[in-house]
PDB file of C-alpha atoms in Angstrom:
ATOM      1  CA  UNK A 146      32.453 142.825  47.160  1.00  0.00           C
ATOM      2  CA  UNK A 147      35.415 141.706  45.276  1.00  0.00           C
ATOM      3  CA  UNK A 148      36.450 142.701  41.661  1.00  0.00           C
ATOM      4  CA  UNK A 149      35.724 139.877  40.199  1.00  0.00           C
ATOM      5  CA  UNK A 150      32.357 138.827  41.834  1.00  0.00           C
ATOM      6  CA  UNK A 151      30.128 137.086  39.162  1.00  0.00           C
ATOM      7  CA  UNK A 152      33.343 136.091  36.996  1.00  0.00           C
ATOM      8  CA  UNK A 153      34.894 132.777  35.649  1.00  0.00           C
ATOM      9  CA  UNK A 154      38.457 132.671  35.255  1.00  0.00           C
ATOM     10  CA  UNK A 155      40.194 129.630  33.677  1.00  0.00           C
ATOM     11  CA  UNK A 156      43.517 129.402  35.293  1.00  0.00           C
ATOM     12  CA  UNK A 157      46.443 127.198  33.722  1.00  0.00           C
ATOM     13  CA  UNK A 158      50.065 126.152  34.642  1.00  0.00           C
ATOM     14  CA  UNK A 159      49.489 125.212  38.906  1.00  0.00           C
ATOM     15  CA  UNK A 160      51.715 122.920  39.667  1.00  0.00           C
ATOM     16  CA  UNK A 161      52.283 123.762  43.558  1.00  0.00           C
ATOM     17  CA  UNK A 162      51.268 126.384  46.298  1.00  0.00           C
ATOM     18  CA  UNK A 163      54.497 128.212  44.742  1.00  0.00           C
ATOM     19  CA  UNK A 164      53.144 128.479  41.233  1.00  0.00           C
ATOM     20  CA  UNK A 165      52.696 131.977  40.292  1.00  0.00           C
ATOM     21  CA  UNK A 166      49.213 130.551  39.113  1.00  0.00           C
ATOM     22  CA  UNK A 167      48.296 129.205  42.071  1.00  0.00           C
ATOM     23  CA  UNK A 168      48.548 132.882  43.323  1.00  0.00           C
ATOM     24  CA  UNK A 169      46.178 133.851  40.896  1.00  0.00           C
ATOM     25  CA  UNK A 170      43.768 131.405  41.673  1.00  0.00           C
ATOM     26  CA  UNK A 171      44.072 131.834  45.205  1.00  0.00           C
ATOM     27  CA  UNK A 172      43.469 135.562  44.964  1.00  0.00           C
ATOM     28  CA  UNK A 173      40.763 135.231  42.202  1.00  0.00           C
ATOM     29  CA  UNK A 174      39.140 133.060  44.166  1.00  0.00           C
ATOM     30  CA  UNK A 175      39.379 135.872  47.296  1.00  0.00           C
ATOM     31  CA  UNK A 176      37.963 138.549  44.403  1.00  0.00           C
ATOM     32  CA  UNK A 177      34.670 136.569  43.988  1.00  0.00           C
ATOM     33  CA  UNK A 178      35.580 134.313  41.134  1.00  0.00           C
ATOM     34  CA  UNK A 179      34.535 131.097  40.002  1.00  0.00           C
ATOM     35  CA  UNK A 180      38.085 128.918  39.000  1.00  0.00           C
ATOM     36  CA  UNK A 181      38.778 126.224  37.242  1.00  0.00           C
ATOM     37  CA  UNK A 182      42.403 124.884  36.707  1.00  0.00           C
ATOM     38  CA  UNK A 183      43.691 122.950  33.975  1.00  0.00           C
ATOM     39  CA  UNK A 184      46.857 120.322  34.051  1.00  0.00           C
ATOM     40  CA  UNK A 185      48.500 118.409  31.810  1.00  0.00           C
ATOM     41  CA  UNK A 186      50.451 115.153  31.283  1.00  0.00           C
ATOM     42  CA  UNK A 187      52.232 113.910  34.421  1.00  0.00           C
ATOM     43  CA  UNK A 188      51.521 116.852  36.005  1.00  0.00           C
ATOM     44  CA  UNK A 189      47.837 116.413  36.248  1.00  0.00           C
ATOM     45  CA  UNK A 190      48.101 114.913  38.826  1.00  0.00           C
ATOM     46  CA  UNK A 191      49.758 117.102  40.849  1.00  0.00           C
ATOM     47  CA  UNK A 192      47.780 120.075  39.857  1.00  0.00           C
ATOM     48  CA  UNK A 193      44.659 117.784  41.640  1.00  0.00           C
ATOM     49  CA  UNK A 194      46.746 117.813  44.701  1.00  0.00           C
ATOM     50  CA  UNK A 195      47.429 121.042  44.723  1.00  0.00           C
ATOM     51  CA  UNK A 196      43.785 122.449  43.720  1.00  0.00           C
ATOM     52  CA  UNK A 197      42.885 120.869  47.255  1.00  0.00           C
ATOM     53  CA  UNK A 198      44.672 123.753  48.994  1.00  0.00           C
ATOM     54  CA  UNK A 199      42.352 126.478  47.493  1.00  0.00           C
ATOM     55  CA  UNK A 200      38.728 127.085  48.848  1.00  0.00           C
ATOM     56  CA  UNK A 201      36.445 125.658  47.127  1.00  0.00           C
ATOM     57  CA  UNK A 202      38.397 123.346  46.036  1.00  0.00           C
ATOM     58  CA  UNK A 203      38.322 124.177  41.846  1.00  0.00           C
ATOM     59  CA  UNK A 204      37.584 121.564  39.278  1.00  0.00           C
ATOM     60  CA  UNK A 205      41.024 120.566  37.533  1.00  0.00           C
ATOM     61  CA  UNK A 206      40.074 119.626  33.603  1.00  0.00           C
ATOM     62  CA  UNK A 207      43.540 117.876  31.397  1.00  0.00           C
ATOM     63  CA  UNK A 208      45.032 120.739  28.909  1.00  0.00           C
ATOM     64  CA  UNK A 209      47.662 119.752  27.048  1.00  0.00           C
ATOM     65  CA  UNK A 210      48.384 122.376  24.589  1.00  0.00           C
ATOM     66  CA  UNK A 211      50.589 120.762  21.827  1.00  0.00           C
ATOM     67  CA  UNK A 212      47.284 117.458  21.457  1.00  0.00           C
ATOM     68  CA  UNK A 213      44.606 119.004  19.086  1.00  0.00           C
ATOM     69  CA  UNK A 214      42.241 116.611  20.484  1.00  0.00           C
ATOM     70  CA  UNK A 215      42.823 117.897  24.346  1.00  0.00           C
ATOM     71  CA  UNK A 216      42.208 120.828  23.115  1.00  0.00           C
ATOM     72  CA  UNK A 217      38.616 120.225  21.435  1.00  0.00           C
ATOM     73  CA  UNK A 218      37.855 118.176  23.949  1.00  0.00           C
ATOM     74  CA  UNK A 219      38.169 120.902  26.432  1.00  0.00           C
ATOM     75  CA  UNK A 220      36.141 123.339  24.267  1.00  0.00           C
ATOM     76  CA  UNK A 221      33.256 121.234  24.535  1.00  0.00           C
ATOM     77  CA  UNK A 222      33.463 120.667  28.143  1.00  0.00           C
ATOM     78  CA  UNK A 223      34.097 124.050  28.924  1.00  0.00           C
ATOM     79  CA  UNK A 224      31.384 124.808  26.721  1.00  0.00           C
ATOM     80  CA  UNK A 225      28.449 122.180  27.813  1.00  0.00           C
ATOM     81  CA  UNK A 226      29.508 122.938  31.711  1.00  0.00           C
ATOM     82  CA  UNK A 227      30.103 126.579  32.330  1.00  0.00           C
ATOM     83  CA  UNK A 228      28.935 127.937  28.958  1.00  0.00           C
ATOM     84  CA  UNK A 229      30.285 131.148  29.570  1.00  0.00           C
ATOM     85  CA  UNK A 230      34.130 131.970  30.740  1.00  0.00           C
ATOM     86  CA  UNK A 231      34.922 135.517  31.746  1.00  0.00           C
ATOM     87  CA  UNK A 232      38.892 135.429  31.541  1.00  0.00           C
ATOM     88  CA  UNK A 233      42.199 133.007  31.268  1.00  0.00           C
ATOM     89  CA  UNK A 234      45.265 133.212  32.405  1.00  0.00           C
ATOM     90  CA  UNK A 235      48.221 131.771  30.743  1.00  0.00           C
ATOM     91  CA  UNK A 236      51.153 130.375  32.864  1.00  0.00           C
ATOM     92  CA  UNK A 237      51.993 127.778  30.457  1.00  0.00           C
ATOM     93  CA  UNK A 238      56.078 126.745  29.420  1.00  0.00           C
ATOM     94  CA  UNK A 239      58.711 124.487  28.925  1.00  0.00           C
ATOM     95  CA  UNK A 240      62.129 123.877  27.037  1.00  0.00           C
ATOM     96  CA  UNK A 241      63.889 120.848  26.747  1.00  0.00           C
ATOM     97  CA  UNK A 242      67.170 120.333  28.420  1.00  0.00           C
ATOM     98  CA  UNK A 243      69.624 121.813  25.172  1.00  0.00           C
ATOM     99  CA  UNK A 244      67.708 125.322  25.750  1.00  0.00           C
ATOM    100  CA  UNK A 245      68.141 126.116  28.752  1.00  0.00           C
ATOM    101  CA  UNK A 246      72.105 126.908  29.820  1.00  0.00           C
ATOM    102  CA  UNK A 247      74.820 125.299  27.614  1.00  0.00           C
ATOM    103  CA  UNK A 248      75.757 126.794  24.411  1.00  0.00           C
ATOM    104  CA  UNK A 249      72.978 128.872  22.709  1.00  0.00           C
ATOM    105  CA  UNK A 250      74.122 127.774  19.460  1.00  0.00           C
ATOM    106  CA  UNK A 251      74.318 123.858  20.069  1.00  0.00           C
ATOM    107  CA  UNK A 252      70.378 123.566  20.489  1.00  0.00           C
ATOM    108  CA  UNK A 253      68.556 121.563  17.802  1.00  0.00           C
ATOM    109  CA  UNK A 254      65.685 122.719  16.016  1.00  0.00           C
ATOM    110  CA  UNK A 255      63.482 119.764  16.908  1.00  0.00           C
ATOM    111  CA  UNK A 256      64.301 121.288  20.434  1.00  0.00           C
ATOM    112  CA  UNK A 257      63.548 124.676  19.799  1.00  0.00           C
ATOM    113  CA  UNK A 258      60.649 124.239  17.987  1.00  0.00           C
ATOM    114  CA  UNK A 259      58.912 122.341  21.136  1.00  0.00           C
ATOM    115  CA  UNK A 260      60.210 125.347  23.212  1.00  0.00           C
ATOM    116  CA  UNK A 261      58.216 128.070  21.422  1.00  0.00           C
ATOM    117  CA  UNK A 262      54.976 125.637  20.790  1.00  0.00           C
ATOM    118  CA  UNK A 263      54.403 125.419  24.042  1.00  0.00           C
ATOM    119  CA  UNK A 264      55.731 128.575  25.542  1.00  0.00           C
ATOM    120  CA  UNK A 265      54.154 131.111  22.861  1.00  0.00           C
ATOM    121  CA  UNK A 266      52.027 129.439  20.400  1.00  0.00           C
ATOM    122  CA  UNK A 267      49.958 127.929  22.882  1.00  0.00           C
ATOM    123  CA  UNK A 268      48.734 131.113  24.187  1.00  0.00           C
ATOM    124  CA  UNK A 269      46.826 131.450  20.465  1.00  0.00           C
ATOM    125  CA  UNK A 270      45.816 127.923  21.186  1.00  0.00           C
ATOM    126  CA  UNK A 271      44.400 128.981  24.750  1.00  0.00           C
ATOM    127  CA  UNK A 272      42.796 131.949  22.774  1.00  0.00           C
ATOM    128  CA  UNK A 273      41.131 129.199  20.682  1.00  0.00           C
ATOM    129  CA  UNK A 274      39.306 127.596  23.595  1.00  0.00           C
ATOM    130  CA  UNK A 275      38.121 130.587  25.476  1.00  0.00           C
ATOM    131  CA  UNK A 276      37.256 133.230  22.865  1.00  0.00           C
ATOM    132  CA  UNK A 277      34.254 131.583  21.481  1.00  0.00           C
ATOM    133  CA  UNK A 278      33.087 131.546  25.467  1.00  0.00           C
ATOM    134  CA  UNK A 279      33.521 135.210  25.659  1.00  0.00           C
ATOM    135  CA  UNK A 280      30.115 136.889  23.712  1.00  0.00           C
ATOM    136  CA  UNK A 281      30.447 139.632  26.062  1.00  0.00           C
ATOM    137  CA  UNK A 282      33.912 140.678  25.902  1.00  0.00           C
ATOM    138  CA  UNK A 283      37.045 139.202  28.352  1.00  0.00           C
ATOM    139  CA  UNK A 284      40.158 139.337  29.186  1.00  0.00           C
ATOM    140  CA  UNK A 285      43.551 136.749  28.688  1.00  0.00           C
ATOM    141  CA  UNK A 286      46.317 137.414  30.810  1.00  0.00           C
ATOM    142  CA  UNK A 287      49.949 135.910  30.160  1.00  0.00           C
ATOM    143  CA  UNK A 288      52.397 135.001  32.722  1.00  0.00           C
ATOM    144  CA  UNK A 289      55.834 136.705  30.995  1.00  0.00           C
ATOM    145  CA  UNK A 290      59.834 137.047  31.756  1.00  0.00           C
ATOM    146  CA  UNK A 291      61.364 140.229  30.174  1.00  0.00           C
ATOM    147  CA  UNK A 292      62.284 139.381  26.704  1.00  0.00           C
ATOM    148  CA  UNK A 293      63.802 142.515  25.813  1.00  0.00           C
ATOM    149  CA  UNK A 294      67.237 141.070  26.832  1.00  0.00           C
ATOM    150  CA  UNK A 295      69.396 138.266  26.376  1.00  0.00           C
ATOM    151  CA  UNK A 296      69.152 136.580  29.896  1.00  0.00           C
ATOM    152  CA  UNK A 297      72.483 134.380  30.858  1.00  0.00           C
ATOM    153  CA  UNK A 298      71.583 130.989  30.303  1.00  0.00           C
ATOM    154  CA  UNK A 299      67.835 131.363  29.374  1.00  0.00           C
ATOM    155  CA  UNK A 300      68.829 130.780  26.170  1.00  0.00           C
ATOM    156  CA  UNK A 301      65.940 129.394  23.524  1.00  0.00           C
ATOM    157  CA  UNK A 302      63.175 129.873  26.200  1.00  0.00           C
ATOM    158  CA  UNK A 303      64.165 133.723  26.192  1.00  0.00           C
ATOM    159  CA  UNK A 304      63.487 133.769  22.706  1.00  0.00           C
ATOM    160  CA  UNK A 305      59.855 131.914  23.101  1.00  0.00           C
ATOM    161  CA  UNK A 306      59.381 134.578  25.324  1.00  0.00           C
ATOM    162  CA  UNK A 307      60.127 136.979  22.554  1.00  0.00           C
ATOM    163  CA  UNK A 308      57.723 135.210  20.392  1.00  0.00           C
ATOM    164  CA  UNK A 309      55.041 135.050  23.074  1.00  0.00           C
ATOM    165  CA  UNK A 310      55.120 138.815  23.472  1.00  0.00           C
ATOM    166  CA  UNK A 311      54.583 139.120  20.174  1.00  0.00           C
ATOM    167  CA  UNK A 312      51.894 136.658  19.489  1.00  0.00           C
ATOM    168  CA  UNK A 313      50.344 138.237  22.934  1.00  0.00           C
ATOM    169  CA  UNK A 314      49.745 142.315  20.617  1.00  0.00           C
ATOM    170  CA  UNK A 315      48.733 140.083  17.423  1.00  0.00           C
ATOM    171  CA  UNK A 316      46.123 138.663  19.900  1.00  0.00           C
ATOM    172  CA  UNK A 317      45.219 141.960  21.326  1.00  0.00           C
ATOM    173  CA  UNK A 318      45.022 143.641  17.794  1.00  0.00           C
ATOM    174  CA  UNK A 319      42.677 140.805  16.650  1.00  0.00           C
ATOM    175  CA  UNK A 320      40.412 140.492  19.046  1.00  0.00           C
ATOM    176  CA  UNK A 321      40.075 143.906  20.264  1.00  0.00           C
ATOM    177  CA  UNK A 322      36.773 144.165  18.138  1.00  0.00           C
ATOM    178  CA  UNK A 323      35.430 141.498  19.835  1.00  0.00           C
ATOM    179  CA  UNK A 324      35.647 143.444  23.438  1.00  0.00           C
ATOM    180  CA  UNK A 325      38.443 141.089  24.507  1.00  0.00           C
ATOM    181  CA  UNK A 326      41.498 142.329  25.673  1.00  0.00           C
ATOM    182  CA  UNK A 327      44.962 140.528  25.876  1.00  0.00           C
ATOM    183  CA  UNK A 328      47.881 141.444  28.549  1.00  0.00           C
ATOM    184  CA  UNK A 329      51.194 139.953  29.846  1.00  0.00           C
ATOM    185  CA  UNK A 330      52.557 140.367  33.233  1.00  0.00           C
ATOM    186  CA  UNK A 331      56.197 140.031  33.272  1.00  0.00           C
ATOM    187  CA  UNK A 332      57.348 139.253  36.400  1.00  0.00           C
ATOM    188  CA  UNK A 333      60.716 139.188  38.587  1.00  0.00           C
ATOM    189  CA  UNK A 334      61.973 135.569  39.047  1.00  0.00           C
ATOM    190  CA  UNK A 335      59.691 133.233  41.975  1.00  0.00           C
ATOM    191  CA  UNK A 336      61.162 130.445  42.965  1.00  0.00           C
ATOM    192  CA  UNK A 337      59.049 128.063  41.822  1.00  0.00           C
ATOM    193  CA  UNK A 338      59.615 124.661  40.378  1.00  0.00           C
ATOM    194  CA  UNK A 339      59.999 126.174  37.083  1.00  0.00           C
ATOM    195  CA  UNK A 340      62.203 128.769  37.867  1.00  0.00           C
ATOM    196  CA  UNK A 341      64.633 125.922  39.992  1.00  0.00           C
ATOM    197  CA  UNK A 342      64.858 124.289  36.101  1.00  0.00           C
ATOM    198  CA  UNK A 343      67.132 127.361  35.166  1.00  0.00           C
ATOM    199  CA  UNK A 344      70.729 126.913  35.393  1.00  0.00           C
ATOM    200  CA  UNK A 345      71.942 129.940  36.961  1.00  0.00           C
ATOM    201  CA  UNK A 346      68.624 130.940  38.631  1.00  0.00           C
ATOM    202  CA  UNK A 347      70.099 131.729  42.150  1.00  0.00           C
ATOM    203  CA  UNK A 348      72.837 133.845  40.605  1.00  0.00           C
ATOM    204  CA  UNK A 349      69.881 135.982  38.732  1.00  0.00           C
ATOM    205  CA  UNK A 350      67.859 135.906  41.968  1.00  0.00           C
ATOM    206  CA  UNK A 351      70.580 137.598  44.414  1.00  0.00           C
ATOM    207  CA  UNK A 352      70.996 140.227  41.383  1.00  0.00           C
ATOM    208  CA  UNK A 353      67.162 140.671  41.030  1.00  0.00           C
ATOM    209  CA  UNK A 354      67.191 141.787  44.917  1.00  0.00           C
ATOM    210  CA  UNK A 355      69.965 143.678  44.677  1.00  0.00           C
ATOM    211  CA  UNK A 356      68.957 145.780  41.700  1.00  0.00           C
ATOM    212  CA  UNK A 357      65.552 146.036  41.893  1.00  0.00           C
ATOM    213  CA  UNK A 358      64.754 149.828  43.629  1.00  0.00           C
ATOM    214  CA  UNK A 359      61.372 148.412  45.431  1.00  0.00           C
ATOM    215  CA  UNK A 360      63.295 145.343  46.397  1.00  0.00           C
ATOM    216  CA  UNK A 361      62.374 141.809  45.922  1.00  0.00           C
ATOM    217  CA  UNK A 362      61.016 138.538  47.014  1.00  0.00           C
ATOM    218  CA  UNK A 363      61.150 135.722  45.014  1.00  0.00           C
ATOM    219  CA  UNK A 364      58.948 133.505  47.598  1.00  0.00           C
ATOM    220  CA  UNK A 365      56.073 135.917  47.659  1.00  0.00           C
ATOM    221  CA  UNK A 366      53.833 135.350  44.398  1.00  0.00           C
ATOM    222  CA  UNK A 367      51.070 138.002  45.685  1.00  0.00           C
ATOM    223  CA  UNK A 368      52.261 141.174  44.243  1.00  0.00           C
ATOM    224  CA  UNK A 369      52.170 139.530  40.649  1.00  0.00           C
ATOM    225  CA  UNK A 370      48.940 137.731  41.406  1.00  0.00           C
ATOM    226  CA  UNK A 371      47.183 140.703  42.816  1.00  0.00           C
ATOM    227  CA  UNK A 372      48.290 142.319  39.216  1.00  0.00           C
ATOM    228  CA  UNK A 373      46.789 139.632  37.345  1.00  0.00           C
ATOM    229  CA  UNK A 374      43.922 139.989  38.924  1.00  0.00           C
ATOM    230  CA  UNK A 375      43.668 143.637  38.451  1.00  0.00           C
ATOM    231  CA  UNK A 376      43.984 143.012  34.523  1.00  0.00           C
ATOM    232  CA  UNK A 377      41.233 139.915  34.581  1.00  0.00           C
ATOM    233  CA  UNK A 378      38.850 142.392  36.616  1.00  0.00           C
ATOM    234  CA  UNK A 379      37.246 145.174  34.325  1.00  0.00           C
ATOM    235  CA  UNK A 380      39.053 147.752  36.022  1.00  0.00           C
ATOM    236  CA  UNK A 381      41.525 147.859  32.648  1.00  0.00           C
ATOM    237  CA  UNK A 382      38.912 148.212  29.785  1.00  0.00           C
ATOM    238  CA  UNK A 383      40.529 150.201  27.899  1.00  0.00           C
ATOM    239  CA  UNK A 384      43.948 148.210  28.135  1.00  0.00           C
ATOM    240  CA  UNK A 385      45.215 146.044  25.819  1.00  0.00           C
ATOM    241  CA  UNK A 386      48.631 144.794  24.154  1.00  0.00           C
ATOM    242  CA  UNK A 387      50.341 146.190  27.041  1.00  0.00           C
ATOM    243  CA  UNK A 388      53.169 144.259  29.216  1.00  0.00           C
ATOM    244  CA  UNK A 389      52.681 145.309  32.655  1.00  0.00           C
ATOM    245  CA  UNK A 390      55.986 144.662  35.103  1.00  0.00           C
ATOM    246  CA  UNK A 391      55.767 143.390  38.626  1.00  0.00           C
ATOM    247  CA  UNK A 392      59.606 143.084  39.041  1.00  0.00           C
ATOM    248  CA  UNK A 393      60.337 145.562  42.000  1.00  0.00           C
ATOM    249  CA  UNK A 394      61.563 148.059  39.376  1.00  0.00           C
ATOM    250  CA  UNK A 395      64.182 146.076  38.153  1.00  0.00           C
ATOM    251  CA  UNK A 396      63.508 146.494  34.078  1.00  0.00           C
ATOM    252  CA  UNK A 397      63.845 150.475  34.502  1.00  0.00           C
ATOM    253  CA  UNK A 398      67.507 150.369  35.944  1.00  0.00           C
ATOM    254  CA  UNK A 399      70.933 150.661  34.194  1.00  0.00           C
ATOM    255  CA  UNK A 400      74.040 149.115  35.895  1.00  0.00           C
TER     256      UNK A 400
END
């Protein structure tokens, strides 16, 4: 038996076998769960692609966090098909161009703004769609990079990370009552087509490695998956607002 036999897990942000999601999913899927991925824009397509490589293949439904009407429309359909959804995982973000490297001071607003819509406010909006499927309790799990620092080069995005810790204990505080609990993995960096975005990505990569007392591999996406499962499993009942780190050990090490 697997720990999550009997559950349905909503799984966003697979782009390729590398994803960190597409770790989840794979190892959900090896837990006993029922997935189903979501995609967006000109990505969708690739997430279909890519949902081929997992067994059973998983249904892929269009997400696109910043269009209100996406996101109704997936409320119903989530709704009239499954009914019921046991957890979601988050692996949603993006920043334009001016936010990532460059100066930190030369990025617009209009830039900005998009950053943290999508990268932190959109895990309230995932809350939206899968809280009133979750009468019996849950669990929402957010894919996270350490925003306790000031990352070179990560710039605006490390500051939507900032906000989408925060929004991630406002979450947990509010829907505690309801028996549904809200964590964030933060992870070490996986090279993944995300990651390759970063300016200055390999630099933080050969660091990570060095640093990090249990080592670390930026190609291997289990270790964080395997977490994520953990917290989407009801092994972690009693755990909420709480950002767990799969980095190797990195984040408790000085120079």
């Amino acid at each position: 038996m697997g720990i999550l036999d009997g559950k349905r897990i909503l799984v966003t942000g697979v782009l390729t076998d590398a994803s960190i999601a597409f770790g989840v999913a794979k190892t959900a899927q090896q837990e006993g769960a029922e997935v189903i991925l979501t995609g967006a824009g000109r990505g969708l397509s690739l997430t279909k692609r890519t949902a081929r490589k997992l067994d059973p293949e998983p249904a892929v439904l269009e997400l696109d966090v910043t269009d209100p009407q996406q996101v109704k429309d997936l409320s119903k359909t989530l709704a009239d098909t499954y009914g019921t959804i046991d957890g979601a995982v988050h692996a949603i973000g993006f920043a334009p161009a001016s936010c990532l490297g460059g100066e930190f001071m030369d990025a617009p607003w209009e830039d900005v703004s998009v950053a943290v819509e999508i990268s932190a406010y959109s895990l309230k909006t995932l809350a939206e769609i899968v809280v009133p499927l979750m009468p019996n309790g849950g669990s929402i799990v957010g894919m996270d990079f350490d925003a306790t620092v000031a990352w070179p080069a990560y710039n605006w995005m490390g500051v939507a990370k900032a906000a989408f810790e925060s929004t991630s204990r406002y979450l947990a505080k509010n829907l505690g009552p309801q028996g549904i609990r809200v964590n964030l993995v933060s992870a070490g960096p996986i090279r993944s087509i995300a990651a390759k975005s970063i300016p200055g990505f390999s630099e933080l990569e050969d660091a990570w490695s060095d640093r990090a007392p249990l080592g670390w591999d930026q190609n291997n996406t289990e270790p964080v998956a395997r977490t994520t499962v953990a917290m989407l499993s009801d092994f972690f009942t009693a755990t909420t607002g709480e950002i767990v780190h799969v980095d190797g050990g990195f984040h408790a090490t000085g120079f």
